[in-house]
Backbone as JSON, one array per atom type, in Angstrom:
{
  "sequence": "XXXXXXXXXXXXXXXXXXXXXXXXXXXXXXXXXXXXXXXXXXXXXXXXXXXXXXXXXXXXXXXXXXXXXXXXXXXXXXXXXXXXXXXXXXXXXXXXXXXXXXXXXXXXXXXXXXXXXXXXXXXXXXXXXXXXXXXXXXXXXXXXXXXXXXXXXXXXXXXXXXXXXXXXXXXXXXXXXXXXXXXX",
  "N": [[-74.98, -138.37, 40.6], [-77.41, -137.58, 39.54], [-77.51, -138.4, 36.85], [-77.85, -141.11, 37.18], [-80.42, -141.29, 38.28], [-81.85, -140.31, 36.16], [-81.4, -142.34, 34.24], [-82.67, -144.43, 35.57], [-85.33, -143.51, 35.49], [-85.93, -143.69, 32.78], [-85.51, -146.43, 32.5], [-87.6, -147.39, 34.11], [-89.78, -146.99, 32.48], [-89.27, -148.71, 30.34], [-88.96, -151.2, 31.57], [-91.4, -152.75, 32.08], [-91.96, -153.68, 29.53], [-89.76, -155.33, 28.88], [-90.12, -157.17, 30.94], [-92.58, -158.36, 30.2], [-91.8, -159.45, 27.69], [-89.96, -161.38, 28.43], [-91.58, -163.08, 29.75], [-92.0, -163.18, 32.54], [-93.03, -163.83, 35.9], [-94.41, -162.25, 38.71], [-93.47, -162.99, 42.01], [-94.61, -162.12, 44.36], [-96.55, -159.72, 44.04], [-97.75, -157.62, 45.56], [-96.21, -157.54, 47.82], [-92.84, -157.05, 49.02], [-91.1, -158.5, 47.41], [-88.09, -159.43, 45.83], [-87.8, -160.96, 43.63], [-88.63, -162.1, 40.34], [-90.07, -164.65, 38.36], [-89.71, -167.62, 36.31], [-90.79, -170.63, 34.92], [-88.69, -173.14, 33.76], [-87.22, -175.53, 31.47], [-84.58, -177.55, 32.19], [-81.54, -177.5, 30.46], [-78.87, -178.14, 30.65], [-75.81, -179.94, 31.51], [-76.04, -183.04, 33.33], [-76.08, -182.81, 36.87], [-74.92, -183.19, 40.2], [-76.01, -181.92, 43.22], [-74.75, -180.54, 46.34], [-76.38, -181.38, 48.42], [-77.17, -183.84, 47.61], [-79.15, -183.94, 45.73], [-80.14, -184.5, 42.38], [-79.87, -183.0, 39.29], [-81.16, -183.18, 36.19], [-81.09, -183.23, 32.54], [-83.88, -181.7, 31.06], [-85.3, -181.51, 33.45], [-87.6, -179.72, 35.49], [-87.1, -176.42, 36.48], [-87.25, -173.53, 38.55], [-86.62, -170.48, 37.35], [-85.02, -167.73, 38.67], [-85.19, -164.22, 38.71], [-83.7, -161.19, 39.5], [-85.41, -158.26, 40.47], [-84.29, -155.78, 39.09], [-84.71, -153.02, 38.74], [-86.23, -152.19, 41.03], [-84.39, -152.93, 42.94], [-82.15, -151.28, 42.31], [-83.2, -148.78, 42.86], [-83.27, -148.86, 45.6], [-80.56, -149.21, 46.23], [-78.93, -147.2, 45.02], [-79.01, -144.7, 46.5], [-77.39, -145.35, 48.68], [-74.15, -145.01, 50.07], [-72.0, -146.71, 50.58], [-70.48, -149.67, 49.38], [-70.47, -151.92, 50.96], [-72.71, -151.57, 52.63], [-74.64, -151.67, 50.66], [-74.38, -154.31, 49.86], [-75.25, -155.62, 52.2], [-77.94, -154.8, 52.31], [-78.89, -156.0, 49.99], [-78.52, -158.78, 50.57], [-80.22, -159.07, 52.8], [-82.69, -158.47, 51.59], [-82.93, -160.57, 49.73], [-82.99, -162.74, 51.51], [-85.42, -162.19, 52.79], [-87.11, -162.56, 50.66], [-86.91, -165.19, 49.63], [-88.5, -167.06, 51.17], [-91.09, -166.52, 50.13], [-90.69, -167.32, 47.53], [-90.47, -170.03, 47.87], [-93.09, -170.6, 48.85], [-94.46, -169.88, 46.54], [-93.65, -171.93, 44.77], [-94.8, -174.09, 46.11], [-97.5, -173.64, 45.68], [-97.75, -173.83, 43.0], [-99.05, -175.36, 40.01], [-97.41, -177.36, 39.04], [-95.87, -178.25, 41.09], [-94.88, -180.69, 42.16], [-93.1, -181.53, 40.24], [-91.06, -179.67, 40.07], [-87.67, -179.23, 40.48], [-85.87, -177.49, 41.61], [-84.33, -174.23, 42.1], [-82.92, -171.77, 39.9], [-80.54, -169.34, 38.93], [-78.85, -166.6, 37.28], [-76.11, -164.63, 37.73], [-73.95, -161.87, 38.66], [-73.61, -161.36, 41.23], [-72.73, -163.28, 43.12], [-70.76, -163.73, 45.2], [-70.61, -164.92, 48.48], [-73.09, -166.14, 48.22], [-73.41, -168.76, 48.94], [-73.92, -168.71, 51.64], [-76.55, -168.17, 51.68], [-77.63, -170.48, 50.87], [-77.24, -171.26, 48.24], [-75.62, -172.9, 45.51], [-72.84, -172.48, 43.34], [-72.0, -172.35, 39.88], [-69.79, -172.26, 37.16], [-70.29, -170.52, 34.07], [-70.17, -172.32, 31.24], [-70.09, -171.88, 28.49], [-68.3, -169.66, 26.79], [-68.92, -167.49, 25.08], [-71.62, -166.98, 25.66], [-71.35, -166.41, 28.37], [-69.78, -164.05, 28.25], [-71.53, -162.45, 26.83], [-73.66, -162.21, 28.7], [-72.26, -160.98, 30.77], [-71.74, -158.52, 29.6], [-74.36, -157.61, 29.32], [-75.04, -157.28, 31.96], [-73.55, -155.11, 32.73], [-74.64, -152.39, 32.62], [-76.27, -152.38, 34.91], [-74.37, -152.92, 36.84], [-72.72, -150.59, 36.65], [-74.49, -148.67, 37.54], [-74.97, -149.46, 40.15], [-72.73, -149.85, 41.86], [-70.09, -148.24, 43.8], [-67.52, -147.71, 42.73], [-67.31, -148.44, 39.73], [-65.5, -149.01, 37.59], [-63.28, -150.15, 38.8], [-64.12, -152.58, 39.59], [-65.34, -153.94, 37.51], [-64.44, -156.19, 36.03], [-64.07, -158.0, 37.96], [-65.97, -159.94, 38.89], [-67.28, -162.53, 37.04], [-70.28, -163.61, 35.38], [-72.17, -166.19, 37.01], [-73.89, -169.3, 37.44], [-76.45, -169.83, 39.77], [-77.66, -172.3, 41.96], [-80.25, -174.02, 43.7], [-81.58, -176.69, 45.39], [-84.91, -178.06, 45.72], [-85.24, -179.28, 48.14], [-83.29, -178.07, 49.72], [-84.2, -175.41, 49.59], [-86.7, -175.72, 50.89], [-85.79, -176.57, 53.42], [-84.32, -174.35, 54.36], [-85.96, -172.09, 53.91], [-88.62, -172.75, 54.15], [-91.87, -172.71, 55.69]],
  "CA": [[-76.16, -139.1, 41.01], [-78.54, -137.19, 38.7], [-77.6, -139.24, 35.63], [-78.37, -142.4, 37.6], [-81.86, -141.16, 38.43], [-82.36, -140.17, 34.79], [-81.4, -143.68, 33.66], [-83.73, -145.19, 36.24], [-86.64, -143.07, 35.04], [-86.1, -144.31, 31.47], [-85.64, -147.88, 32.76], [-88.94, -147.71, 34.65], [-90.74, -147.02, 31.34], [-88.94, -149.86, 29.5], [-88.96, -152.45, 32.32], [-92.59, -153.6, 31.87], [-91.84, -154.31, 28.2], [-88.82, -156.45, 29.06], [-90.79, -158.15, 31.82], [-93.54, -159.12, 29.38], [-91.11, -160.17, 26.65], [-89.31, -162.56, 29.02], [-92.67, -163.85, 30.34], [-91.74, -163.33, 33.97], [-94.17, -163.74, 36.84], [-94.06, -161.73, 40.04], [-93.68, -163.95, 43.09], [-95.52, -161.48, 45.32], [-96.68, -158.36, 43.48], [-98.08, -156.63, 46.58], [-95.16, -157.52, 48.83], [-91.57, -156.45, 48.61], [-90.29, -159.59, 46.93], [-87.13, -158.98, 44.86], [-87.72, -161.95, 42.53], [-89.63, -162.46, 39.32], [-89.69, -166.04, 38.08], [-90.22, -168.28, 35.12], [-90.52, -172.07, 34.92], [-87.89, -173.55, 32.59], [-86.78, -176.91, 31.33], [-83.15, -177.5, 32.29], [-80.87, -178.0, 29.25], [-77.43, -178.33, 30.91], [-75.31, -181.28, 31.83], [-76.51, -183.58, 34.63], [-75.2, -182.43, 37.98], [-75.3, -183.53, 41.59], [-75.81, -180.82, 44.16], [-74.11, -180.96, 47.55], [-77.34, -182.09, 49.31], [-77.47, -185.15, 47.02], [-80.13, -183.79, 44.65], [-79.61, -184.66, 41.03], [-80.59, -182.22, 38.28], [-80.88, -183.8, 34.87], [-81.64, -182.57, 31.37], [-85.32, -181.63, 30.97], [-85.95, -181.31, 34.73], [-88.19, -178.37, 35.63], [-86.48, -175.53, 37.46], [-87.81, -172.17, 38.6], [-85.57, -169.51, 37.12], [-85.27, -166.51, 39.43], [-84.66, -162.99, 38.17], [-83.83, -160.06, 40.39], [-86.1, -157.07, 40.0], [-83.14, -154.86, 39.14], [-85.18, -151.66, 38.9], [-86.53, -151.96, 42.44], [-83.12, -153.06, 43.64], [-81.33, -150.1, 42.1], [-83.82, -147.66, 43.57], [-82.84, -148.99, 46.99], [-79.1, -149.2, 46.39], [-78.25, -145.98, 44.52], [-78.8, -143.66, 47.52], [-76.39, -145.77, 49.68], [-72.8, -144.62, 49.65], [-71.01, -147.78, 50.79], [-70.78, -150.98, 48.74], [-70.75, -152.87, 52.05], [-74.11, -151.37, 52.99], [-75.42, -152.17, 49.53], [-74.35, -155.79, 49.97], [-76.09, -156.02, 53.32], [-79.32, -154.57, 51.9], [-79.2, -157.05, 49.0], [-78.63, -160.07, 51.25], [-81.46, -159.07, 53.6], [-83.84, -158.53, 50.68], [-83.0, -161.93, 49.22], [-83.42, -163.59, 52.62], [-86.83, -161.94, 52.98], [-87.86, -162.93, 49.44], [-86.86, -166.61, 49.35], [-89.69, -167.79, 51.67], [-92.18, -166.36, 49.16], [-90.4, -168.16, 46.34], [-90.82, -171.4, 48.31], [-94.55, -170.68, 48.86], [-94.86, -169.84, 45.16], [-93.47, -173.28, 44.22], [-95.79, -174.98, 46.72], [-98.86, -173.4, 45.11], [-97.72, -174.0, 41.55], [-99.69, -176.6, 39.6], [-96.39, -178.37, 38.74], [-95.01, -178.26, 42.27], [-94.2, -181.99, 42.37], [-92.1, -181.69, 39.22], [-90.02, -178.64, 40.16], [-86.52, -179.79, 41.17], [-85.08, -176.49, 42.33], [-84.3, -172.89, 41.51], [-81.7, -171.45, 39.2], [-80.39, -167.94, 38.57], [-77.59, -166.23, 36.68], [-75.79, -163.37, 38.33], [-72.58, -161.5, 39.02], [-73.7, -161.11, 42.65], [-72.64, -164.57, 43.77], [-69.94, -163.88, 46.39], [-71.42, -165.08, 49.67], [-74.38, -166.75, 47.97], [-73.5, -170.07, 49.63], [-74.5, -168.44, 52.96], [-78.0, -168.12, 51.49], [-78.05, -171.82, 50.47], [-77.0, -171.49, 46.82], [-74.36, -173.42, 44.98], [-72.48, -171.76, 42.11], [-71.39, -173.08, 38.78], [-69.32, -171.38, 36.1], [-70.95, -170.58, 32.76], [-69.14, -172.98, 30.42], [-70.04, -171.28, 27.14], [-67.61, -168.37, 26.93], [-69.64, -166.46, 24.32], [-72.81, -166.69, 26.42], [-70.88, -165.75, 29.62], [-69.39, -162.69, 27.92], [-72.76, -161.7, 26.49], [-74.36, -161.92, 29.94], [-71.45, -160.0, 31.5], [-72.01, -157.23, 28.95], [-75.73, -157.2, 29.61], [-75.1, -156.9, 33.38], [-72.73, -153.93, 32.97], [-75.41, -151.18, 33.0], [-76.69, -152.52, 36.32], [-73.14, -152.8, 37.66], [-72.32, -149.2, 36.66], [-75.44, -147.89, 38.35], [-75.13, -149.95, 41.5], [-71.5, -149.85, 42.72], [-69.48, -146.92, 43.98], [-66.38, -147.55, 41.84], [-67.59, -149.51, 38.78], [-64.36, -149.38, 36.73], [-62.36, -150.95, 39.57], [-64.65, -153.94, 39.84], [-66.17, -154.47, 36.4], [-63.96, -157.51, 35.58], [-63.84, -158.85, 39.14], [-66.87, -161.09, 38.93], [-67.95, -162.92, 35.83], [-71.55, -164.26, 35.72], [-72.23, -167.59, 37.35], [-75.21, -169.86, 37.73], [-76.78, -170.19, 41.16], [-78.63, -173.39, 42.06], [-80.68, -174.5, 45.02], [-82.59, -177.77, 45.26], [-86.17, -177.83, 46.44], [-85.01, -179.74, 49.51], [-82.54, -176.99, 50.4], [-85.12, -174.28, 49.7], [-87.65, -176.03, 51.94], [-85.08, -176.63, 54.69], [-83.87, -173.02, 54.77], [-86.95, -171.01, 53.77], [-89.97, -173.23, 54.34], [-92.56, -172.17, 56.87]],
  "C": [[-77.35, -138.79, 40.1], [-78.64, -138.03, 37.44], [-78.16, -140.61, 35.99], [-79.9, -142.37, 37.73], [-82.52, -141.0, 37.06], [-82.45, -141.54, 34.09], [-82.49, -144.54, 34.27], [-85.13, -144.79, 35.77], [-86.92, -143.64, 33.64], [-86.33, -145.81, 31.62], [-87.05, -148.25, 33.24], [-90.01, -147.72, 33.57], [-90.52, -148.3, 30.53], [-89.09, -151.2, 30.24], [-90.21, -153.31, 32.1], [-92.56, -154.32, 30.49], [-90.92, -155.5, 28.25], [-89.39, -157.55, 29.92], [-91.76, -159.0, 31.02], [-92.85, -159.95, 28.32], [-90.46, -161.44, 27.21], [-90.32, -163.46, 29.73], [-92.39, -164.17, 31.8], [-92.99, -163.13, 34.79], [-93.66, -163.15, 38.15], [-94.37, -162.82, 41.08], [-94.74, -163.39, 44.05], [-95.62, -160.01, 44.9], [-96.96, -157.31, 44.54], [-96.98, -156.51, 47.61], [-93.91, -156.88, 48.29], [-90.6, -157.51, 48.14], [-89.37, -159.08, 45.77], [-87.08, -159.89, 43.6], [-88.91, -161.89, 41.61], [-89.14, -163.78, 38.79], [-90.27, -166.52, 36.75], [-89.86, -169.77, 35.23], [-89.79, -172.43, 33.61], [-87.58, -175.04, 32.6], [-85.24, -176.89, 31.27], [-82.52, -178.17, 31.06], [-79.37, -178.26, 29.44], [-77.08, -179.78, 31.13], [-75.86, -181.7, 33.19], [-75.53, -183.18, 35.71], [-75.82, -182.82, 39.3], [-75.0, -182.34, 42.46], [-75.28, -181.39, 45.49], [-75.07, -181.69, 48.48], [-77.77, -183.43, 48.73], [-78.52, -185.09, 45.92], [-79.47, -183.88, 43.31], [-80.48, -183.86, 40.08], [-80.15, -182.73, 36.93], [-81.51, -182.96, 33.76], [-83.16, -182.76, 31.35], [-86.03, -181.59, 32.35], [-86.52, -179.88, 34.76], [-87.49, -177.63, 36.76], [-87.23, -174.2, 37.41], [-86.65, -171.21, 38.46], [-85.95, -168.21, 37.83], [-84.53, -165.36, 38.75], [-84.8, -161.9, 39.22], [-84.59, -158.95, 39.74], [-85.11, -155.92, 40.14], [-83.58, -153.41, 39.31], [-85.48, -151.32, 40.36], [-85.26, -152.0, 43.27], [-82.28, -151.79, 43.52], [-81.9, -148.89, 42.82], [-83.45, -147.66, 45.05], [-81.35, -148.74, 47.18], [-78.42, -147.88, 46.01], [-78.02, -144.95, 45.63], [-77.72, -144.05, 48.56], [-74.99, -145.49, 49.17], [-71.78, -145.75, 49.72], [-71.43, -149.07, 50.08], [-71.06, -152.05, 49.76], [-72.21, -152.79, 52.47], [-75.03, -151.89, 51.91], [-75.52, -153.69, 49.55], [-75.28, -156.32, 51.06], [-77.58, -155.88, 52.99], [-79.75, -155.69, 50.94], [-79.41, -158.38, 49.66], [-79.93, -160.15, 52.05], [-82.7, -159.17, 52.72], [-84.01, -159.92, 50.09], [-83.48, -162.88, 50.3], [-84.92, -163.41, 52.87], [-87.69, -162.46, 51.83], [-87.91, -164.43, 49.22], [-88.01, -167.42, 49.97], [-90.89, -167.67, 50.74], [-91.95, -167.17, 47.9], [-90.76, -169.59, 46.68], [-92.35, -171.58, 48.31], [-95.11, -170.66, 47.42], [-94.76, -171.22, 44.52], [-94.52, -174.23, 44.8], [-97.19, -174.82, 46.14], [-98.89, -173.54, 43.61], [-98.36, -175.32, 41.16], [-98.69, -177.72, 39.21], [-95.42, -178.54, 39.91], [-94.24, -179.58, 42.45], [-93.08, -182.23, 41.36], [-90.92, -180.73, 39.29], [-88.89, -179.14, 41.05], [-85.71, -178.79, 41.97], [-85.21, -175.13, 41.65], [-82.94, -172.63, 40.91], [-81.71, -169.93, 38.93], [-79.05, -167.73, 37.89], [-77.26, -164.81, 37.11], [-74.29, -163.14, 38.44], [-72.5, -161.32, 40.53], [-73.61, -162.38, 43.45], [-71.73, -164.65, 44.99], [-70.81, -163.91, 47.65], [-72.75, -165.77, 49.47], [-74.52, -168.12, 48.64], [-74.06, -169.89, 51.03], [-76.03, -168.41, 52.9], [-78.52, -169.5, 51.06], [-77.84, -172.16, 49.01], [-75.66, -172.16, 46.57], [-74.1, -172.68, 43.67], [-71.83, -172.68, 41.11], [-71.0, -172.09, 37.69], [-70.17, -171.58, 34.84], [-69.92, -171.13, 31.78], [-69.02, -172.37, 29.03], [-69.49, -169.85, 27.26], [-68.37, -167.23, 26.24], [-70.89, -166.03, 25.12], [-72.44, -165.96, 27.72], [-70.51, -164.31, 29.35], [-70.57, -161.84, 27.54], [-73.53, -161.29, 27.76], [-73.58, -160.9, 30.75], [-71.74, -158.61, 30.91], [-73.38, -156.73, 29.27], [-75.89, -156.78, 31.07], [-74.36, -155.58, 33.66], [-73.54, -152.64, 33.29], [-75.83, -151.21, 34.46], [-75.48, -152.31, 37.24], [-72.71, -151.34, 37.78], [-73.24, -148.32, 37.52], [-75.41, -148.27, 39.83], [-73.9, -149.82, 42.41], [-70.87, -148.44, 42.76], [-68.31, -146.68, 43.01], [-66.47, -148.63, 40.76], [-66.38, -149.94, 37.94], [-63.35, -150.27, 37.47], [-62.84, -152.38, 39.66], [-65.38, -154.57, 38.68], [-65.68, -155.82, 35.88], [-63.75, -158.47, 36.77], [-64.69, -160.09, 39.15], [-67.5, -161.37, 37.57], [-69.27, -163.62, 36.23], [-71.38, -165.72, 36.04], [-73.67, -168.01, 37.56], [-75.29, -170.1, 39.22], [-77.83, -171.28, 41.13], [-78.99, -173.61, 43.5], [-81.75, -175.56, 44.78], [-83.82, -177.4, 46.04], [-86.03, -178.26, 47.92], [-84.29, -178.67, 50.33], [-83.41, -175.76, 50.6], [-86.14, -174.5, 50.83], [-87.0, -176.01, 53.34], [-84.76, -175.21, 55.23], [-85.03, -171.99, 54.84], [-88.4, -171.44, 53.87], [-90.56, -172.73, 55.65], [-92.48, -173.09, 58.07]]
}
């Protein structure tokens, strides 16, 4: 456990640099929101979501990023991966209403079609209202998998047993779904 805390202390010094480089915005800096976000222009293939929403090339989406440093500080002390999963789900459920309020107060609120994320933590994400899509570019998928490995090794109890279990996937949620599930 000591090496994990050592890595987290180094990470806490480097995290603000990565945060600034990726131009991420805190959804709720004073609160306990797990997401940092960035408005992006969608560059993928046109797709229809299950609720009937259509996402097309150049649509505006809010890209969500987990605050991995805060997340790891919460998860490392827990011994059970099941408990870790429950903590993560509860934190995401508590955070998504603030994401919805963030979109409502954004100056481009009328143009934002939904939210998007890229993660290995997608099992059960449909219970939170997300739809998943495979990453079609194998090189990009493998690069993201590799970049997620440090987080994986720090967060799970038996990292070698599960490191190839989940490949990164995109998560999508339309604004209609976000409003229906997490609107005030």
